[in-house]
JSON list of C-alpha atoms in Angstrom, two decimals:
[
{"chain": "A", "resi": 22, "resn": "MET", "atom": "CA", "xyz": [-4.64, -17.94, 14.23]},
{"chain": "A", "resi": 23, "resn": "THR", "atom": "CA", "xyz": [-5.87, -16.20, 11.05]},
{"chain": "A", "resi": 24, "resn": "ILE", "atom": "CA", "xyz": [-8.99, -13.90, 11.21]},
{"chain": "A", "resi": 25, "resn": "SER", "atom": "CA", "xyz": [-10.75, -13.17, 7.92]},
{"chain": "A", "resi": 26, "resn": "LEU", "atom": "CA", "xyz": [-12.73, -9.92, 7.76]},
{"chain": "A", "resi": 27, "resn": "PHE", "atom": "CA", "xyz": [-15.27, -8.66, 5.55]},
{"chain": "A", "resi": 28, "resn": "ASP", "atom": "CA", "xyz": [-17.50, -5.49, 6.17]},
{"chain": "A", "resi": 29, "resn": "PRO", "atom": "CA", "xyz": [-19.27, -3.73, 3.45]},
{"chain": "A", "resi": 30, "resn": "ASP", "atom": "CA", "xyz": [-19.90, -0.53, 5.41]},
{"chain": "A", "resi": 31, "resn": "GLY", "atom": "CA", "xyz": [-16.40, 0.06, 6.69]},
{"chain": "A", "resi": 32, "resn": "GLN", "atom": "CA", "xyz": [-15.21, 0.00, 10.22]},
{"chain": "A", "resi": 33, "resn": "TRP", "atom": "CA", "xyz": [-12.13, 0.53, 12.44]},
{"chain": "A", "resi": 34, "resn": "LEU", "atom": "CA", "xyz": [-10.53, -2.69, 13.76]},
{"chain": "A", "resi": 35, "resn": "LYS", "atom": "CA", "xyz": [-8.34, -3.02, 16.83]},
{"chain": "A", "resi": 36, "resn": "PRO", "atom": "CA", "xyz": [-6.02, -6.04, 16.82]},
{"chain": "A", "resi": 37, "resn": "PRO", "atom": "CA", "xyz": [-3.21, -5.83, 19.42]},
{"chain": "A", "resi": 38, "resn": "ARG", "atom": "CA", "xyz": [-1.01, -2.86, 19.11]},
{"chain": "A", "resi": 39, "resn": "ALA", "atom": "CA", "xyz": [-2.54, -1.84, 15.70]},
{"chain": "A", "resi": 40, "resn": "SER", "atom": "CA", "xyz": [-5.28, 0.23, 14.21]},
{"chain": "A", "resi": 41, "resn": "LEU", "atom": "CA", "xyz": [-6.94, -0.81, 10.87]},
{"chain": "A", "resi": 42, "resn": "PHE", "atom": "CA", "xyz": [-9.90, 0.64, 8.79]},
{"chain": "A", "resi": 43, "resn": "TRP", "atom": "CA", "xyz": [-11.50, -1.68, 6.41]},
{"chain": "A", "resi": 44, "resn": "HIS", "atom": "CA", "xyz": [-14.05, -0.86, 3.66]},
{"chain": "A", "resi": 45, "resn": "SER", "atom": "CA", "xyz": [-14.62, -3.36, 1.04]},
{"chain": "A", "resi": 46, "resn": "SER", "atom": "CA", "xyz": [-16.66, -0.96, -1.19]},
{"chain": "A", "resi": 47, "resn": "TYR", "atom": "CA", "xyz": [-15.03, 2.51, -0.62]},
{"chain": "A", "resi": 48, "resn": "LEU", "atom": "CA", "xyz": [-15.19, 3.48, -4.29]},
{"chain": "A", "resi": 49, "resn": "ALA", "atom": "CA", "xyz": [-18.22, 3.20, -6.41]},
{"chain": "A", "resi": 50, "resn": "GLN", "atom": "CA", "xyz": [-17.91, 0.53, -9.17]},
{"chain": "A", "resi": 51, "resn": "SER", "atom": "CA", "xyz": [-17.96, 3.04, -11.94]},
{"chain": "A", "resi": 52, "resn": "ARG", "atom": "CA", "xyz": [-15.20, 5.14, -10.33]},
{"chain": "A", "resi": 53, "resn": "ALA", "atom": "CA", "xyz": [-13.09, 2.15, -9.64]},
{"chain": "A", "resi": 54, "resn": "ASP", "atom": "CA", "xyz": [-13.50, 0.84, -13.24]},
{"chain": "A", "resi": 55, "resn": "SER", "atom": "CA", "xyz": [-12.55, 4.31, -14.61]},
{"chain": "A", "resi": 56, "resn": "LEU", "atom": "CA", "xyz": [-9.52, 4.63, -12.30]},
{"chain": "A", "resi": 57, "resn": "LEU", "atom": "CA", "xyz": [-8.19, 1.13, -13.14]},
{"chain": "A", "resi": 58, "resn": "VAL", "atom": "CA", "xyz": [-8.29, 1.95, -17.07]},
{"chain": "A", "resi": 59, "resn": "THR", "atom": "CA", "xyz": [-6.93, 5.39, -16.52]},
{"chain": "A", "resi": 60, "resn": "LEU", "atom": "CA", "xyz": [-4.00, 4.54, -14.31]},
{"chain": "A", "resi": 61, "resn": "LEU", "atom": "CA", "xyz": [-2.96, 1.37, -16.24]},
{"chain": "A", "resi": 62, "resn": "ALA", "atom": "CA", "xyz": [-2.59, 3.64, -19.35]},
{"chain": "A", "resi": 63, "resn": "GLU", "atom": "CA", "xyz": [-1.25, 6.80, -17.88]},
{"chain": "A", "resi": 64, "resn": "LEU", "atom": "CA", "xyz": [1.08, 6.20, -14.96]},
{"chain": "A", "resi": 65, "resn": "ASP", "atom": "CA", "xyz": [4.82, 5.86, -15.57]},
{"chain": "A", "resi": 66, "resn": "TRP", "atom": "CA", "xyz": [5.06, 2.12, -14.50]},
{"chain": "A", "resi": 67, "resn": "GLN", "atom": "CA", "xyz": [8.74, 0.96, -14.09]},
{"chain": "A", "resi": 68, "resn": "GLN", "atom": "CA", "xyz": [10.29, -2.16, -12.63]},
{"chain": "A", "resi": 69, "resn": "GLY", "atom": "CA", "xyz": [12.61, -1.00, -9.83]},
{"chain": "A", "resi": 70, "resn": "ARG", "atom": "CA", "xyz": [15.67, -2.66, -8.38]},
{"chain": "A", "resi": 71, "resn": "VAL", "atom": "CA", "xyz": [16.17, -3.11, -4.57]},
{"chain": "A", "resi": 72, "resn": "HIS", "atom": "CA", "xyz": [19.15, -4.17, -2.57]},
{"chain": "A", "resi": 73, "resn": "LEU", "atom": "CA", "xyz": [18.37, -6.90, -0.06]},
{"chain": "A", "resi": 74, "resn": "PHE", "atom": "CA", "xyz": [20.71, -9.32, 1.72]},
{"chain": "A", "resi": 75, "resn": "GLY", "atom": "CA", "xyz": [23.73, -8.05, -0.08]},
{"chain": "A", "resi": 76, "resn": "LYS", "atom": "CA", "xyz": [22.26, -8.55, -3.59]},
{"chain": "A", "resi": 77, "resn": "ASP", "atom": "CA", "xyz": [20.33, -6.41, -6.15]},
{"chain": "A", "resi": 78, "resn": "HIS", "atom": "CA", "xyz": [16.91, -7.71, -7.22]},
{"chain": "A", "resi": 79, "resn": "GLN", "atom": "CA", "xyz": [14.29, -6.65, -9.57]},
{"chain": "A", "resi": 80, "resn": "GLU", "atom": "CA", "xyz": [11.03, -6.00, -7.66]},
{"chain": "A", "resi": 81, "resn": "PRO", "atom": "CA", "xyz": [8.43, -8.68, -8.49]},
{"chain": "A", "resi": 82, "resn": "ARG", "atom": "CA", "xyz": [5.92, -5.83, -9.64]},
{"chain": "A", "resi": 83, "resn": "LEU", "atom": "CA", "xyz": [5.85, -2.47, -11.34]},
{"chain": "A", "resi": 84, "resn": "SER", "atom": "CA", "xyz": [5.61, 0.80, -9.47]},
{"chain": "A", "resi": 85, "resn": "SER", "atom": "CA", "xyz": [5.48, 4.55, -9.84]},
{"chain": "A", "resi": 86, "resn": "TYR", "atom": "CA", "xyz": [5.62, 7.39, -7.19]},
{"chain": "A", "resi": 87, "resn": "TYR", "atom": "CA", "xyz": [3.77, 10.64, -7.14]},
{"chain": "A", "resi": 88, "resn": "GLY", "atom": "CA", "xyz": [3.70, 13.45, -4.59]},
{"chain": "A", "resi": 89, "resn": "ASP", "atom": "CA", "xyz": [4.53, 16.91, -3.39]},
{"chain": "A", "resi": 90, "resn": "THR", "atom": "CA", "xyz": [7.88, 18.36, -4.05]},
{"chain": "A", "resi": 91, "resn": "GLY", "atom": "CA", "xyz": [10.24, 17.14, -1.48]},
{"chain": "A", "resi": 92, "resn": "SER", "atom": "CA", "xyz": [8.61, 13.86, -0.51]},
{"chain": "A", "resi": 93, "resn": "ASP", "atom": "CA", "xyz": [11.46, 11.84, -1.61]},
{"chain": "A", "resi": 94, "resn": "TYR", "atom": "CA", "xyz": [11.20, 8.21, -0.06]},
{"chain": "A", "resi": 95, "resn": "SER", "atom": "CA", "xyz": [13.54, 5.28, 0.40]},
{"chain": "A", "resi": 96, "resn": "TYR", "atom": "CA", "xyz": [12.78, 1.65, 0.97]},
{"chain": "A", "resi": 97, "resn": "ALA", "atom": "CA", "xyz": [14.84, -1.53, 0.64]},
{"chain": "A", "resi": 98, "resn": "ASN", "atom": "CA", "xyz": [17.80, 0.67, -0.33]},
{"chain": "A", "resi": 99, "resn": "ARG", "atom": "CA", "xyz": [15.87, 2.15, -3.24]},
{"chain": "A", "resi": 100, "resn": "ALA", "atom": "CA", "xyz": [15.36, 5.86, -3.31]},
{"chain": "A", "resi": 101, "resn": "VAL", "atom": "CA", "xyz": [12.44, 7.36, -5.32]},
{"chain": "A", "resi": 102, "resn": "VAL", "atom": "CA", "xyz": [11.69, 10.96, -6.12]},
{"chain": "A", "resi": 103, "resn": "PRO", "atom": "CA", "xyz": [8.01, 11.90, -6.70]},
{"chain": "A", "resi": 104, "resn": "ALA", "atom": "CA", "xyz": [6.62, 12.91, -10.09]},
{"chain": "A", "resi": 105, "resn": "PRO", "atom": "CA", "xyz": [3.97, 15.64, -10.11]},
{"chain": "A", "resi": 106, "resn": "TRP", "atom": "CA", "xyz": [0.48, 14.46, -9.09]},
{"chain": "A", "resi": 107, "resn": "HIS", "atom": "CA", "xyz": [-1.53, 12.93, -11.84]},
{"chain": "A", "resi": 108, "resn": "PRO", "atom": "CA", "xyz": [-5.05, 14.57, -11.75]},
{"chain": "A", "resi": 109, "resn": "ALA", "atom": "CA", "xyz": [-6.78, 11.25, -10.73]},
{"chain": "A", "resi": 110, "resn": "LEU", "atom": "CA", "xyz": [-4.52, 10.46, -7.87]},
{"chain": "A", "resi": 111, "resn": "ALA", "atom": "CA", "xyz": [-4.62, 14.17, -6.63]},
{"chain": "A", "resi": 112, "resn": "ALA", "atom": "CA", "xyz": [-8.40, 13.91, -6.57]},
{"chain": "A", "resi": 113, "resn": "LEU", "atom": "CA", "xyz": [-8.24, 10.65, -4.52]},
{"chain": "A", "resi": 114, "resn": "ARG", "atom": "CA", "xyz": [-5.67, 12.11, -2.19]},
{"chain": "A", "resi": 115, "resn": "GLN", "atom": "CA", "xyz": [-7.78, 14.98, -1.46]},
{"chain": "A", "resi": 116, "resn": "GLN", "atom": "CA", "xyz": [-10.95, 12.72, -0.77]},
{"chain": "A", "resi": 117, "resn": "LEU", "atom": "CA", "xyz": [-8.93, 10.56, 1.66]},
{"chain": "A", "resi": 118, "resn": "SER", "atom": "CA", "xyz": [-7.28, 13.45, 3.42]},
{"chain": "A", "resi": 119, "resn": "GLU", "atom": "CA", "xyz": [-10.55, 15.05, 4.21]},
{"chain": "A", "resi": 120, "resn": "ALA", "atom": "CA", "xyz": [-12.19, 11.91, 5.13]},
{"chain": "A", "resi": 121, "resn": "PHE", "atom": "CA", "xyz": [-9.64, 10.77, 7.59]},
{"chain": "A", "resi": 122, "resn": "SER", "atom": "CA", "xyz": [-7.94, 14.03, 8.67]},
{"chain": "A", "resi": 123, "resn": "SER", "atom": "CA", "xyz": [-4.51, 12.92, 7.33]},
{"chain": "A", "resi": 124, "resn": "PRO", "atom": "CA", "xyz": [-2.23, 15.25, 5.45]},
{"chain": "A", "resi": 125, "resn": "PHE", "atom": "CA", "xyz": [-1.18, 12.59, 2.67]},
{"chain": "A", "resi": 126, "resn": "ASN", "atom": "CA", "xyz": [1.55, 14.18, 0.47]},
{"chain": "A", "resi": 127, "resn": "ALA", "atom": "CA", "xyz": [2.63, 11.19, -1.58]},
{"chain": "A", "resi": 128, "resn": "VAL", "atom": "CA", "xyz": [1.44, 7.84, -3.02]},
{"chain": "A", "resi": 129, "resn": "LEU", "atom": "CA", "xyz": [3.34, 4.75, -3.92]},
{"chain": "A", "resi": 130, "resn": "CYS", "atom": "CA", "xyz": [1.60, 2.90, -6.79]},
{"chain": "A", "resi": 131, "resn": "ASN", "atom": "CA", "xyz": [2.17, -0.79, -7.37]},
{"chain": "A", "resi": 132, "resn": "LEU", "atom": "CA", "xyz": [1.08, -2.78, -10.39]},
{"chain": "A", "resi": 133, "resn": "TYR", "atom": "CA", "xyz": [0.74, -6.42, -9.83]},
{"chain": "A", "resi": 134, "resn": "ARG", "atom": "CA", "xyz": [0.56, -7.69, -13.51]},
{"chain": "A", "resi": 135, "resn": "ASN", "atom": "CA", "xyz": [-0.79, -11.08, -12.62]},
{"chain": "A", "resi": 136, "resn": "GLY", "atom": "CA", "xyz": [-0.71, -13.55, -9.77]},
{"chain": "A", "resi": 137, "resn": "GLN", "atom": "CA", "xyz": [3.19, -14.03, -10.11]},
{"chain": "A", "resi": 138, "resn": "ASP", "atom": "CA", "xyz": [3.72, -10.59, -8.88]},
{"chain": "A", "resi": 139, "resn": "CYS", "atom": "CA", "xyz": [3.98, -10.24, -5.11]},
{"chain": "A", "resi": 140, "resn": "MET", "atom": "CA", "xyz": [5.23, -8.54, -1.98]},
{"chain": "A", "resi": 141, "resn": "GLY", "atom": "CA", "xyz": [7.15, -10.09, 0.81]},
{"chain": "A", "resi": 142, "resn": "TRP", "atom": "CA", "xyz": [6.80, -9.64, 4.48]},
{"chain": "A", "resi": 143, "resn": "HIS", "atom": "CA", "xyz": [7.72, -6.29, 5.53]},
{"chain": "A", "resi": 144, "resn": "SER", "atom": "CA", "xyz": [6.68, -3.11, 7.57]},
{"chain": "A", "resi": 145, "resn": "ASP", "atom": "CA", "xyz": [6.36, 0.41, 6.17]},
{"chain": "A", "resi": 146, "resn": "ASP", "atom": "CA", "xyz": [8.66, 1.80, 9.05]},
{"chain": "A", "resi": 147, "resn": "GLU", "atom": "CA", "xyz": [10.96, 4.02, 7.09]},
{"chain": "A", "resi": 148, "resn": "PRO", "atom": "CA", "xyz": [12.30, 6.99, 9.29]},
{"chain": "A", "resi": 149, "resn": "GLU", "atom": "CA", "xyz": [10.66, 9.59, 6.91]},
{"chain": "A", "resi": 150, "resn": "LEU", "atom": "CA", "xyz": [7.24, 8.09, 7.55]},
{"chain": "A", "resi": 151, "resn": "GLY", "atom": "CA", "xyz": [7.37, 8.89, 11.29]},
{"chain": "A", "resi": 152, "resn": "PRO", "atom": "CA", "xyz": [6.83, 6.66, 14.39]},
{"chain": "A", "resi": 153, "resn": "GLN", "atom": "CA", "xyz": [2.97, 6.14, 13.74]},
{"chain": "A", "resi": 154, "resn": "PRO", "atom": "CA", "xyz": [2.25, 6.50, 10.00]},
{"chain": "A", "resi": 155, "resn": "THR", "atom": "CA", "xyz": [-1.07, 6.38, 8.42]},
{"chain": "A", "resi": 156, "resn": "ILE", "atom": "CA", "xyz": [-1.13, 4.30, 5.29]},
{"chain": "A", "resi": 157, "resn": "ALA", "atom": "CA", "xyz": [-4.17, 4.30, 3.03]},
{"chain": "A", "resi": 158, "resn": "SER", "atom": "CA", "xyz": [-4.25, 1.49, 0.54]},
{"chain": "A", "resi": 159, "resn": "VAL", "atom": "CA", "xyz": [-6.85, 1.66, -2.37]},
{"chain": "A", "resi": 160, "resn": "SER", "atom": "CA", "xyz": [-7.26, -1.47, -4.49]},
{"chain": "A", "resi": 161, "resn": "LEU", "atom": "CA", "xyz": [-8.24, -1.60, -8.12]},
{"chain": "A", "resi": 162, "resn": "GLY", "atom": "CA", "xyz": [-8.45, -4.65, -10.41]},
{"chain": "A", "resi": 163, "resn": "ALA", "atom": "CA", "xyz": [-7.98, -8.35, -9.45]},
{"chain": "A", "resi": 164, "resn": "THR", "atom": "CA", "xyz": [-8.85, -9.39, -5.74]},
{"chain": "A", "resi": 165, "resn": "ARG", "atom": "CA", "xyz": [-5.68, -10.39, -3.92]},
{"chain": "A", "resi": 166, "resn": "ARG", "atom": "CA", "xyz": [-5.13, -11.85, -0.50]},
{"chain": "A", "resi": 167, "resn": "PHE", "atom": "CA", "xyz": [-3.35, -9.55, 1.98]},
{"chain": "A", "resi": 168, "resn": "ARG", "atom": "CA", "xyz": [-2.01, -10.77, 5.27]},
{"chain": "A", "resi": 169, "resn": "LEU", "atom": "CA", "xyz": [-0.72, -9.06, 8.32]},
{"chain": "A", "resi": 170, "resn": "ARG", "atom": "CA", "xyz": [1.20, -10.78, 11.22]},
{"chain": "A", "resi": 171, "resn": "ASP", "atom": "CA", "xyz": [2.20, -9.72, 14.68]},
{"chain": "A", "resi": 172, "resn": "LYS", "atom": "CA", "xyz": [6.14, -9.48, 14.95]},
{"chain": "A", "resi": 173, "resn": "GLN", "atom": "CA", "xyz": [6.07, -10.94, 18.33]},
{"chain": "A", "resi": 174, "resn": "ASN", "atom": "CA", "xyz": [3.57, -13.66, 17.67]},
{"chain": "A", "resi": 175, "resn": "PRO", "atom": "CA", "xyz": [3.63, -14.52, 13.96]},
{"chain": "A", "resi": 176, "resn": "LYS", "atom": "CA", "xyz": [0.70, -16.99, 14.45]},
{"chain": "A", "resi": 177, "resn": "LEU", "atom": "CA", "xyz": [-1.51, -13.98, 15.12]},
{"chain": "A", "resi": 178, "resn": "GLN", "atom": "CA", "xyz": [-2.56, -12.86, 11.62]},
{"chain": "A", "resi": 179, "resn": "GLN", "atom": "CA", "xyz": [-5.20, -10.73, 10.01]},
{"chain": "A", "resi": 180, "resn": "THR", "atom": "CA", "xyz": [-6.22, -11.64, 6.45]},
{"chain": "A", "resi": 181, "resn": "PHE", "atom": "CA", "xyz": [-8.11, -9.37, 3.94]},
{"chain": "A", "resi": 182, "resn": "GLU", "atom": "CA", "xyz": [-9.34, -10.00, 0.41]},
{"chain": "A", "resi": 183, "resn": "LEU", "atom": "CA", "xyz": [-8.38, -6.79, -1.23]},
{"chain": "A", "resi": 184, "resn": "ASN", "atom": "CA", "xyz": [-11.07, -6.42, -3.89]},
{"chain": "A", "resi": 185, "resn": "HIS", "atom": "CA", "xyz": [-11.75, -3.74, -6.61]},
{"chain": "A", "resi": 186, "resn": "GLY", "atom": "CA", "xyz": [-12.53, -0.38, -5.05]},
{"chain": "A", "resi": 187, "resn": "SER", "atom": "CA", "xyz": [-11.65, -1.39, -1.46]},
{"chain": "A", "resi": 188, "resn": "LEU", "atom": "CA", "xyz": [-9.92, 0.57, 1.26]},
{"chain": "A", "resi": 189, "resn": "LEU", "atom": "CA", "xyz": [-7.44, -0.52, 3.84]},
{"chain": "A", "resi": 190, "resn": "ILE", "atom": "CA", "xyz": [-6.00, 1.84, 6.33]},
{"chain": "A", "resi": 191, "resn": "MET", "atom": "CA", "xyz": [-3.05, 0.89, 8.64]},
{"chain": "A", "resi": 192, "resn": "ALA", "atom": "CA", "xyz": [-2.50, 3.45, 11.25]},
{"chain": "A", "resi": 193, "resn": "GLY", "atom": "CA", "xyz": [-1.15, 4.08, 14.89]},
{"chain": "A", "resi": 194, "resn": "THR", "atom": "CA", "xyz": [1.54, 1.60, 15.89]},
{"chain": "A", "resi": 195, "resn": "THR", "atom": "CA", "xyz": [0.68, -1.04, 13.13]},
{"chain": "A", "resi": 196, "resn": "GLN", "atom": "CA", "xyz": [3.96, -0.57, 11.30]},
{"chain": "A", "resi": 197, "resn": "ARG", "atom": "CA", "xyz": [5.82, -0.82, 14.51]},
{"chain": "A", "resi": 198, "resn": "TYR", "atom": "CA", "xyz": [4.51, -4.22, 15.66]},
{"chain": "A", "resi": 199, "resn": "TRP", "atom": "CA", "xyz": [2.95, -5.83, 12.46]},
{"chain": "A", "resi": 200, "resn": "GLN", "atom": "CA", "xyz": [4.31, -6.96, 9.00]},
{"chain": "A", "resi": 201, "resn": "HIS", "atom": "CA", "xyz": [2.20, -7.32, 5.89]},
{"chain": "A", "resi": 202, "resn": "SER", "atom": "CA", "xyz": [2.69, -9.26, 2.58]},
{"chain": "A", "resi": 203, "resn": "LEU", "atom": "CA", "xyz": [0.92, -10.00, -0.65]},
{"chain": "A", "resi": 204, "resn": "ALA", "atom": "CA", "xyz": [1.62, -13.69, -1.64]},
{"chain": "A", "resi": 205, "resn": "LYS", "atom": "CA", "xyz": [1.71, -15.10, -5.15]},
{"chain": "A", "resi": 206, "resn": "ALA", "atom": "CA", "xyz": [-1.72, -16.44, -6.57]},
{"chain": "A", "resi": 207, "resn": "GLN", "atom": "CA", "xyz": [-1.01, -18.79, -9.41]},
{"chain": "A", "resi": 208, "resn": "LYS", "atom": "CA", "xyz": [-4.48, -18.68, -10.92]},
{"chain": "A", "resi": 209, "resn": "ILE", "atom": "CA", "xyz": [-4.92, -15.00, -11.26]},
{"chain": "A", "resi": 210, "resn": "GLN", "atom": "CA", "xyz": [-4.03, -13.65, -14.65]},
{"chain": "A", "resi": 211, "resn": "SER", "atom": "CA", "xyz": [-5.49, -10.12, -14.52]},
{"chain": "A", "resi": 212, "resn": "PRO", "atom": "CA", "xyz": [-3.75, -6.94, -13.13]},
{"chain": "A", "resi": 213, "resn": "ARG", "atom": "CA", "xyz": [-4.17, -5.19, -9.79]},
{"chain": "A", "resi": 214, "resn": "ILE", "atom": "CA", "xyz": [-3.21, -1.69, -8.87]},
{"chain": "A", "resi": 215, "resn": "ASN", "atom": "CA", "xyz": [-2.48, -0.70, -5.39]},
{"chain": "A", "resi": 216, "resn": "LEU", "atom": "CA", "xyz": [-2.35, 2.91, -4.39]},
{"chain": "A", "resi": 217, "resn": "THR", "atom": "CA", "xyz": [-0.71, 3.50, -1.00]},
{"chain": "A", "resi": 218, "resn": "PHE", "atom": "CA", "xyz": [-1.25, 7.12, 0.18]},
{"chain": "A", "resi": 219, "resn": "ARG", "atom": "CA", "xyz": [1.07, 8.28, 2.99]},
{"chain": "A", "resi": 220, "resn": "TYR", "atom": "CA", "xyz": [2.71, 11.31, 4.60]},
{"chain": "A", "resi": 221, "resn": "VAL", "atom": "CA", "xyz": [6.38, 11.62, 3.92]},
{"chain": "A", "resi": 222, "resn": "THR", "atom": "CA", "xyz": [8.47, 14.17, 6.07]},
{"chain": "A", "resi": 223, "resn": "PRO", "atom": "CA", "xyz": [9.48, 16.77, 3.38]},
{"chain": "A", "resi": 224, "resn": "LYS", "atom": "CA", "xyz": [13.20, 17.13, 2.73]},
{"chain": "A", "resi": 225, "resn": "CYS", "atom": "CA", "xyz": [14.77, 20.55, 2.39]},
{"chain": "A", "resi": 226, "resn": "ALA", "atom": "CA", "xyz": [15.98, 21.66, -0.95]},
{"chain": "A", "resi": 227, "resn": "SER", "atom": "CA", "xyz": [19.54, 21.73, 0.31]},
{"chain": "A", "resi": 228, "resn": "SER", "atom": "CA", "xyz": [19.59, 18.16, 1.76]},
{"chain": "A", "resi": 229, "resn": "PRO", "atom": "CA", "xyz": [21.59, 15.47, 0.01]},
{"chain": "A", "resi": 230, "resn": "ALA", "atom": "CA", "xyz": [19.56, 13.14, -2.36]}
]
């Protein structure tokens, strides 16, 4: 079963063993437009390599990572160290932290250059995110279809059309019991930026990299 959701005012949703907040117009059009232009031009976009199923692969998207000192992060056997906050990202981090009482200290930025770029099924369940992480996802640019599925019952899904200026928050036990993905969209030729704010448990300076 797939449930499509669209709410212009924003609301908390409670699928089984998950907690989601959806707002299709969280950012004003002018601010979303400005952020898209600025971040496309000024972030340090790179194509990372991850190690999956015994092989190295290029990620099918570009990414960059910003945050507080010590908020190093690892996923799919790839370790990333945060660059200092870009002013536009820092301002948005403060807004989200105050609005949702969540101490975000890092943001993983993904650039989907066109519909060929994608993200496979996974959960953001790395140990440094803690047992019940809050992930705030802001979308800019092309609208892309985002799916979540229950790990115990994959036929139970939630579908969102992540449009320009929208906000989706995944909180509570969502990462423990659900996976999410962003499939290819052959007809889309324009870029999309996804900003995923999170709290990463800081590493001590003496800890190994």
